[in-house]
Short mmCIF file of C-alpha atoms in Angstrom, two decimals:
data_model
loop_
_atom_site.label_atom_id
_atom_site.label_comp_id
_atom_site.label_asym_id
_atom_site.label_seq_id
_atom_site.Cartn_x
_atom_site.Cartn_y
_atom_site.Cartn_z
CA UNK I 268 107.30 84.68 85.93
CA UNK I 269 108.49 85.65 82.30
CA UNK I 270 111.30 88.32 81.70
CA UNK I 271 109.51 89.48 78.31
CA UNK I 272 106.28 91.04 77.59
CA UNK I 273 103.27 89.04 77.23
CA UNK I 274 102.92 90.75 74.21
CA UNK I 275 104.41 89.91 70.52
CA UNK I 276 105.97 93.36 69.71
CA UNK I 277 107.65 93.57 66.41
CA UNK I 278 111.10 92.28 66.58
CA UNK I 279 113.83 94.57 67.39
CA UNK I 280 111.44 97.46 68.08
CA UNK I 281 113.96 99.57 70.64
CA UNK I 282 110.38 100.56 72.87
CA UNK I 283 110.63 96.33 73.56
CA UNK I 284 114.25 96.46 73.88
CA UNK I 285 114.37 99.39 76.42
CA UNK I 286 111.13 98.04 78.51
CA UNK I 287 113.17 94.56 78.34
CA UNK I 288 116.64 95.90 79.90
CA UNK I 289 114.86 97.94 82.89
CA UNK I 290 112.34 95.02 84.06
CA UNK I 291 114.11 93.18 86.73
CA UNK I 292 114.44 96.80 88.26
CA UNK I 293 110.97 97.71 87.50
CA UNK I 294 109.73 94.26 89.16
CA UNK I 295 112.15 94.75 92.51
CA UNK I 296 111.02 98.09 93.05
CA UNK I 297 106.87 97.29 92.39
CA UNK I 298 107.03 94.19 94.58
CA UNK I 299 108.80 95.79 97.43
CA UNK I 300 105.80 98.64 97.39
CA UNK I 301 103.18 96.09 97.07
CA UNK I 302 104.18 92.77 98.37
CA UNK I 303 102.59 90.42 95.76
CA UNK I 304 104.10 88.95 92.90
CA UNK I 305 100.44 88.89 90.85
CA UNK I 306 99.94 92.33 91.29
CA UNK I 307 103.37 93.58 90.68
CA UNK I 308 102.92 91.47 86.99
CA UNK I 309 99.89 93.27 86.25
CA UNK I 310 101.43 96.69 87.03
CA UNK I 311 104.08 95.75 84.88
CA UNK I 312 101.84 94.84 81.86
CA UNK I 313 100.08 97.99 82.62
CA UNK I 314 103.66 100.00 82.44
CA UNK I 315 104.67 98.29 79.37
CA UNK I 316 101.49 99.43 77.49
CA UNK I 317 101.58 102.93 78.83
CA UNK I 318 105.46 102.83 77.31
CA UNK I 319 104.68 101.55 74.07
CA UNK I 320 101.87 103.97 73.33
CA UNK I 321 104.30 107.32 75.06
CA UNK I 322 107.02 105.48 72.57
CA UNK I 323 104.67 105.37 69.55
CA UNK I 324 104.29 109.26 69.30
CA UNK I 325 106.41 111.54 67.01
CA UNK I 326 107.93 113.37 70.00
CA UNK I 327 109.00 110.11 71.91
CA UNK I 328 112.82 110.96 70.50
CA UNK I 329 112.20 113.67 73.76
CA UNK I 330 112.46 110.61 76.44
CA UNK I 331 116.04 111.78 77.43
CA UNK I 332 116.25 108.98 80.24
CA UNK I 333 114.22 106.47 79.73
CA UNK I 334 115.07 104.43 83.09
CA UNK I 335 113.52 107.41 84.74
CA UNK I 336 110.28 107.59 82.67
CA UNK I 337 109.84 103.75 83.38
CA UNK I 338 110.29 103.76 87.09
CA UNK I 339 107.69 106.86 86.97
CA UNK I 340 105.04 104.91 85.41
CA UNK I 341 105.49 102.17 87.28
CA UNK I 342 105.52 103.50 90.90
CA UNK I 343 102.41 105.66 89.87
CA UNK I 344 100.72 102.54 88.39
CA UNK I 345 101.78 100.90 91.61
CA UNK I 346 100.07 103.67 93.90
CA UNK I 347 96.80 102.96 91.98
CA UNK I 348 96.78 99.72 92.20
CA UNK I 349 97.16 99.79 96.08
CA UNK I 350 93.74 101.06 96.18
CA UNK I 351 92.33 97.78 94.65
CA UNK I 352 94.80 95.89 97.04
CA UNK I 353 93.44 97.01 100.34
CA UNK I 354 89.61 96.84 99.16
CA UNK I 355 90.18 92.86 98.76
CA UNK I 356 91.94 92.82 102.37
CA UNK I 357 88.76 94.09 103.54
CA UNK I 358 87.52 90.89 103.14
CA UNK I 359 90.53 88.67 103.19
CA UNK I 360 90.14 85.87 105.64
CA UNK I 361 92.71 85.73 108.65
CA UNK I 362 95.95 87.87 108.80
CA UNK I 363 97.49 88.71 105.36
CA UNK I 364 101.22 88.45 104.81
CA UNK I 365 103.32 89.34 101.79
CA UNK I 366 103.77 87.04 98.84
CA UNK I 367 106.49 84.81 99.10
CA UNK I 368 109.32 85.42 96.41
CA UNK I 369 112.31 82.96 96.09
CA UNK I 370 115.63 84.85 95.52
CA UNK I 371 118.93 83.84 94.90
CA UNK I 372 121.21 83.06 98.25
CA UNK I 373 123.58 86.30 99.16
CA UNK I 374 126.93 85.73 98.22
CA UNK I 375 127.59 85.51 102.21
CA UNK I 376 125.03 83.13 103.11
CA UNK I 377 125.48 81.01 99.99
CA UNK I 378 128.92 79.93 101.49
CA UNK I 379 127.09 78.74 104.42
CA UNK I 380 124.32 76.74 103.03
CA UNK I 381 126.48 75.64 99.81
CA UNK I 382 123.37 73.27 98.45
CA UNK I 383 121.25 75.92 97.92
CA UNK I 384 123.67 77.97 96.03
CA UNK I 385 124.31 75.51 93.88
CA UNK I 386 120.45 75.33 92.94
CA UNK I 387 120.65 79.45 92.06
CA UNK I 388 120.11 80.06 88.48
CA UNK I 389 123.52 82.05 87.52
CA UNK I 390 121.49 83.73 85.37
CA UNK I 391 119.09 84.92 87.28
CA UNK I 392 119.31 89.05 87.27
CA UNK I 393 121.21 90.66 90.64
CA UNK I 394 118.19 93.16 91.12
CA UNK I 395 115.77 89.99 92.26
CA UNK I 396 117.64 89.78 95.26
CA UNK I 397 117.08 93.55 96.24
CA UNK I 398 113.75 92.08 97.34
CA UNK I 399 113.49 92.83 101.55
CA UNK I 400 113.10 90.27 103.90
CA UNK I 401 109.31 88.64 104.78
CA UNK I 402 109.54 90.71 108.18
CA UNK I 403 110.41 94.08 106.76
CA UNK I 404 107.78 93.57 104.24
CA UNK I 405 105.40 92.96 107.15
CA UNK I 406 106.45 96.13 108.78
CA UNK I 407 106.26 98.23 105.57
CA UNK I 408 102.68 97.32 105.16
CA UNK I 409 102.02 99.58 108.11
CA UNK I 410 102.94 102.55 106.35
CA UNK I 411 101.00 104.76 104.11
CA UNK I 412 101.08 103.83 100.63
CA UNK I 413 103.54 107.05 99.36
CA UNK I 414 105.67 106.75 102.73
CA UNK I 415 106.37 103.55 101.63
CA UNK I 416 106.93 104.27 97.83
CA UNK I 417 109.65 106.83 99.44
CA UNK I 418 111.15 104.31 101.47
CA UNK I 419 111.07 101.80 99.06
CA UNK I 420 112.98 104.16 96.73
CA UNK I 421 115.29 105.66 99.29
CA UNK I 422 116.33 103.29 101.48
CA UNK I 423 116.23 100.32 99.25
CA UNK I 424 117.21 101.45 96.05
CA UNK I 425 119.20 104.36 96.86
CA UNK I 426 117.07 107.06 94.87
CA UNK I 427 117.91 110.38 96.16
CA UNK I 428 114.95 112.78 97.30
CA UNK I 429 115.19 114.83 94.26
CA UNK I 430 114.70 112.20 92.07
CA UNK I 431 111.81 110.72 94.19
CA UNK I 432 109.78 114.02 94.30
CA UNK I 433 109.82 114.23 90.21
CA UNK I 434 108.67 110.56 89.98
CA UNK I 435 105.93 111.25 92.63
CA UNK I 436 105.06 114.81 91.11
CA UNK I 437 105.56 116.17 94.98
CA UNK I 438 107.92 118.51 96.39
CA UNK I 439 111.71 117.47 97.65
CA UNK I 440 110.65 119.27 101.07
CA UNK I 441 107.29 116.71 101.32
CA UNK I 442 109.37 113.91 100.43
CA UNK I 443 111.87 114.42 102.59
CA UNK I 444 108.92 114.59 105.26
CA UNK I 445 107.43 111.45 104.36
CA UNK I 446 111.17 109.86 104.32
CA UNK I 447 111.40 110.73 107.79
CA UNK I 448 108.15 109.63 109.24
CA UNK I 449 108.63 106.44 107.32
CA UNK I 450 112.44 105.75 108.23
CA UNK I 451 111.20 106.48 112.09
CA UNK I 452 108.24 104.05 111.95
CA UNK I 453 110.51 101.33 110.62
CA UNK I 454 113.19 101.53 112.89
CA UNK I 455 110.70 101.66 115.89
CA UNK I 456 109.33 98.10 114.53
CA UNK I 457 112.68 96.87 113.32
CA UNK I 458 116.02 96.57 114.83
CA UNK I 459 118.98 97.78 113.52
CA UNK I 460 121.47 95.12 113.43
CA UNK I 461 119.72 92.13 111.72
CA UNK I 462 120.56 88.43 113.09
CA UNK I 463 123.45 86.27 110.69
CA UNK I 464 122.34 84.83 107.83
CA UNK I 465 123.91 81.61 108.78
CA UNK I 466 122.65 81.64 112.11
CA UNK I 467 119.47 82.01 110.36
CA UNK I 468 119.60 79.39 108.53
CA UNK I 469 121.01 76.85 111.40
CA UNK I 470 117.98 77.82 113.93
CA UNK I 471 115.63 77.17 110.73
CA UNK I 472 116.88 73.76 110.34
CA UNK I 473 117.07 73.03 114.23
CA UNK I 474 113.04 74.44 114.33
CA UNK I 475 112.33 71.99 111.42
CA UNK I 476 113.98 69.01 113.53
CA UNK I 477 112.30 69.80 116.43
CA UNK I 478 108.90 70.29 114.63
CA UNK I 479 109.14 67.51 112.65
CA UNK I 480 110.16 65.03 115.55
CA UNK I 481 107.28 66.31 117.83
CA UNK I 482 109.95 67.77 120.24
CA UNK I 483 108.11 70.17 122.34
CA UNK I 484 110.58 71.05 124.94
CA UNK I 485 113.49 71.48 122.03
CA UNK I 486 110.80 73.94 120.03
CA UNK I 487 110.21 76.13 122.93
CA UNK I 488 114.25 76.56 123.97
CA UNK I 489 114.05 78.41 120.37
CA UNK I 490 111.36 80.53 121.04
CA UNK I 491 111.02 83.98 122.76
CA UNK I 492 108.94 84.35 125.35
CA UNK I 493 106.37 86.66 123.22
CA UNK I 494 107.04 84.60 119.81
CA UNK I 495 104.24 85.49 117.64
CA UNK I 496 103.24 82.49 114.63
CA UNK I 497 101.78 84.63 111.40
CA UNK I 498 99.68 81.99 109.59
CA UNK I 499 98.51 83.12 105.90
CA UNK I 500 95.80 80.75 104.59
CA UNK I 501 93.52 83.43 102.85
CA UNK I 502 90.56 80.68 103.26
CA UNK I 503 91.90 78.36 101.17
CA UNK I 504 93.82 76.26 103.12
CA UNK I 505 94.69 75.54 106.92
CA UNK I 506 95.24 78.31 108.97
CA UNK I 507 94.88 80.41 112.22
CA UNK I 508 92.28 83.11 111.65
CA UNK I 509 94.55 85.32 113.82
CA UNK I 510 98.30 85.62 115.10
CA UNK I 511 98.94 83.43 118.00
CA UNK I 512 101.30 84.66 120.52
CA UNK I 513 103.31 82.71 123.44
CA UNK I 514 106.12 80.50 123.64
CA UNK I 515 104.37 77.44 124.69
CA UNK I 516 101.20 78.43 122.56
CA UNK I 517 102.79 78.73 119.63
CA UNK I 518 105.04 75.84 119.81
CA UNK I 519 102.12 73.50 120.57
CA UNK I 520 100.45 74.78 117.46
CA UNK I 521 103.47 74.27 115.17
CA UNK I 522 104.11 70.70 116.65
CA UNK I 523 100.15 69.50 115.76
CA UNK I 524 100.50 71.31 112.28
CA UNK I 525 103.78 69.33 111.60
CA UNK I 526 101.62 65.72 112.89
CA UNK I 527 98.42 66.39 111.38
CA UNK I 528 98.18 69.04 108.28
CA UNK I 529 101.38 68.08 106.42
CA UNK I 530 101.43 66.14 103.03
CA UNK I 531 103.14 62.96 103.14
CA UNK I 532 105.28 61.84 101.95
CA UNK I 533 106.80 65.27 103.33
CA UNK I 534 109.08 66.83 100.60
CA UNK I 535 110.64 69.93 102.15
CA UNK I 536 113.35 72.17 100.49
CA UNK I 537 115.49 74.95 101.94
CA UNK I 538 115.76 77.58 99.78
CA UNK I 539 116.33 81.64 100.02
CA UNK I 540 112.93 83.60 100.51
CA UNK I 541 112.54 87.46 100.16
CA UNK I 542 116.73 86.97 100.50
CA UNK I 543 116.33 85.12 103.84
CA UNK I 544 116.90 81.05 104.69
CA UNK I 545 113.81 79.14 104.52
CA UNK I 546 111.60 76.31 103.92
CA UNK I 547 109.14 75.60 101.17
CA UNK I 548 107.05 72.55 101.85
CA UNK I 549 106.18 70.99 98.29
CA UNK I 550 103.63 68.11 97.47
CA UNK I 551 103.11 66.20 94.19
CA UNK I 552 105.54 68.80 92.99
CA UNK I 553 103.70 71.81 93.93
CA UNK I 554 104.90 74.31 96.87
CA UNK I 555 102.27 74.00 99.52
CA UNK I 556 103.55 76.24 102.17
CA UNK I 557 106.53 78.49 102.85
CA UNK I 558 108.05 79.36 106.13
CA UNK I 559 110.33 82.19 107.61
CA UNK I 560 111.60 82.41 110.82
CA UNK I 561 112.57 86.10 112.08
CA UNK I 562 115.27 86.18 114.94
CA UNK I 563 116.22 88.81 117.56
CA UNK I 564 119.39 89.64 116.81
CA UNK I 565 120.41 89.87 120.81
CA UNK I 566 119.47 86.71 122.07
CA UNK I 567 119.37 84.59 118.71
CA UNK I 568 116.01 83.81 119.88
CA UNK I 569 112.85 83.48 117.22
CA UNK I 570 110.66 86.16 117.65
CA UNK I 571 108.38 85.72 114.96
CA UNK I 572 107.30 82.80 112.52
CA UNK I 573 105.52 83.72 108.99
CA UNK I 574 103.98 80.53 107.61
CA UNK I 575 102.22 81.18 104.09
CA UNK I 576 99.60 78.31 103.03
CA UNK I 577 97.31 80.18 100.45
CA UNK I 578 97.70 78.64 97.54
CA UNK I 579 97.27 81.79 95.61
CA UNK I 580 100.70 83.52 96.95
CA UNK I 581 102.91 80.20 96.32
CA UNK I 582 103.58 80.96 92.68
CA UNK I 583 106.82 82.93 93.28
CA UNK I 584 108.09 79.79 95.05
CA UNK I 585 107.50 77.21 92.42
CA UNK I 586 109.94 74.31 91.31
CA UNK I 587 113.03 75.14 89.59
CA UNK I 588 113.81 73.26 86.38
CA UNK I 589 116.39 70.67 87.21
CA UNK I 590 114.83 70.55 91.13
CA UNK I 591 115.78 67.33 92.93
CA UNK I 592 115.36 66.53 96.18
CA UNK I 593 118.32 65.27 98.66
CA UNK I 594 118.75 61.55 99.05
CA UNK I 595 120.82 62.05 102.39
CA UNK I 596 118.18 64.75 103.73
CA UNK I 597 115.83 62.10 102.88
CA UNK I 598 117.02 59.79 105.40
CA UNK I 599 117.41 62.44 108.09
CA UNK I 600 113.68 63.72 107.64
CA UNK I 601 112.11 60.25 107.86
CA UNK I 602 114.75 59.53 111.18
CA UNK I 603 112.94 62.78 112.69
CA UNK I 604 109.50 62.13 111.26
CA UNK I 605 108.62 61.28 107.71
CA UNK I 606 109.28 62.77 104.34
CA UNK I 607 112.49 63.94 102.57
CA UNK I 608 114.65 67.25 102.69
CA UNK I 609 116.63 68.82 100.12
CA UNK I 610 118.32 72.03 99.50
CA UNK I 611 117.47 73.84 96.40
#
């Protein structure tokens, strides 16, 4: 994804400088509202057009707070885009999952997953890491568009209700009511205490080793009795047409997928996706699947598995410059089954 508009404005144009300086914030807000990288980029392009039109007017100097103005444009463009996304969902094949987004490793997790930390581009803006987890994005899909906008702005980015009211052109009382409903809804579906990132990484690695080795018993030992597997192929890649639940059913499906559907040679790279330690499967240098496991913080068992194989949703986890495989990991993977592993 580019960090500059795709147009070719006049060099040094003040409007362009202002937009670019706020682009990462705009991207993070809109992505958390929509859960789609491609739709977020479209919204940012529309925001850029609206911003440049406004900036070119004689009264443009009366924009006292460009940041607030850009946020308002982007949020309202995202709300308008949501209707189009909902129409696409009506004909979507199988479960719909958010579009994965590679993020820099959080500092605490990076200390525990040092190779992943080494590959993070030091210049990557910190705001991109504001993307909430895959599991949280799935929960946010159950909110109304307005509830989600309020939740993202207030809970993720810390905007006060009065500022959100101005952005959405609603009264502060209405915004507080939306925030209350959204928070109650989310808390009923997500535990307040999340699993430790270090533990999540360890379980993810054990999960992959058991799946590649065909270790059904080992895999089942990691799963909660009511675990659910969500697979999103969008009708363009192999995936279940509905969520699969239950310890044995999920374990058998995962080992079968690893044995029959993964490319050979296998190239698995550990990355942080939406802030979580995750697995990205590559074939011929391109991503073919992303898997994120969600843990119960109380008993460390896997409660949900999110597997995205729709090729249209994998642009946000593509290879980085200098991305290389880990030779030591390759030997480990071949010992477990086939292929190679790498961190990065």
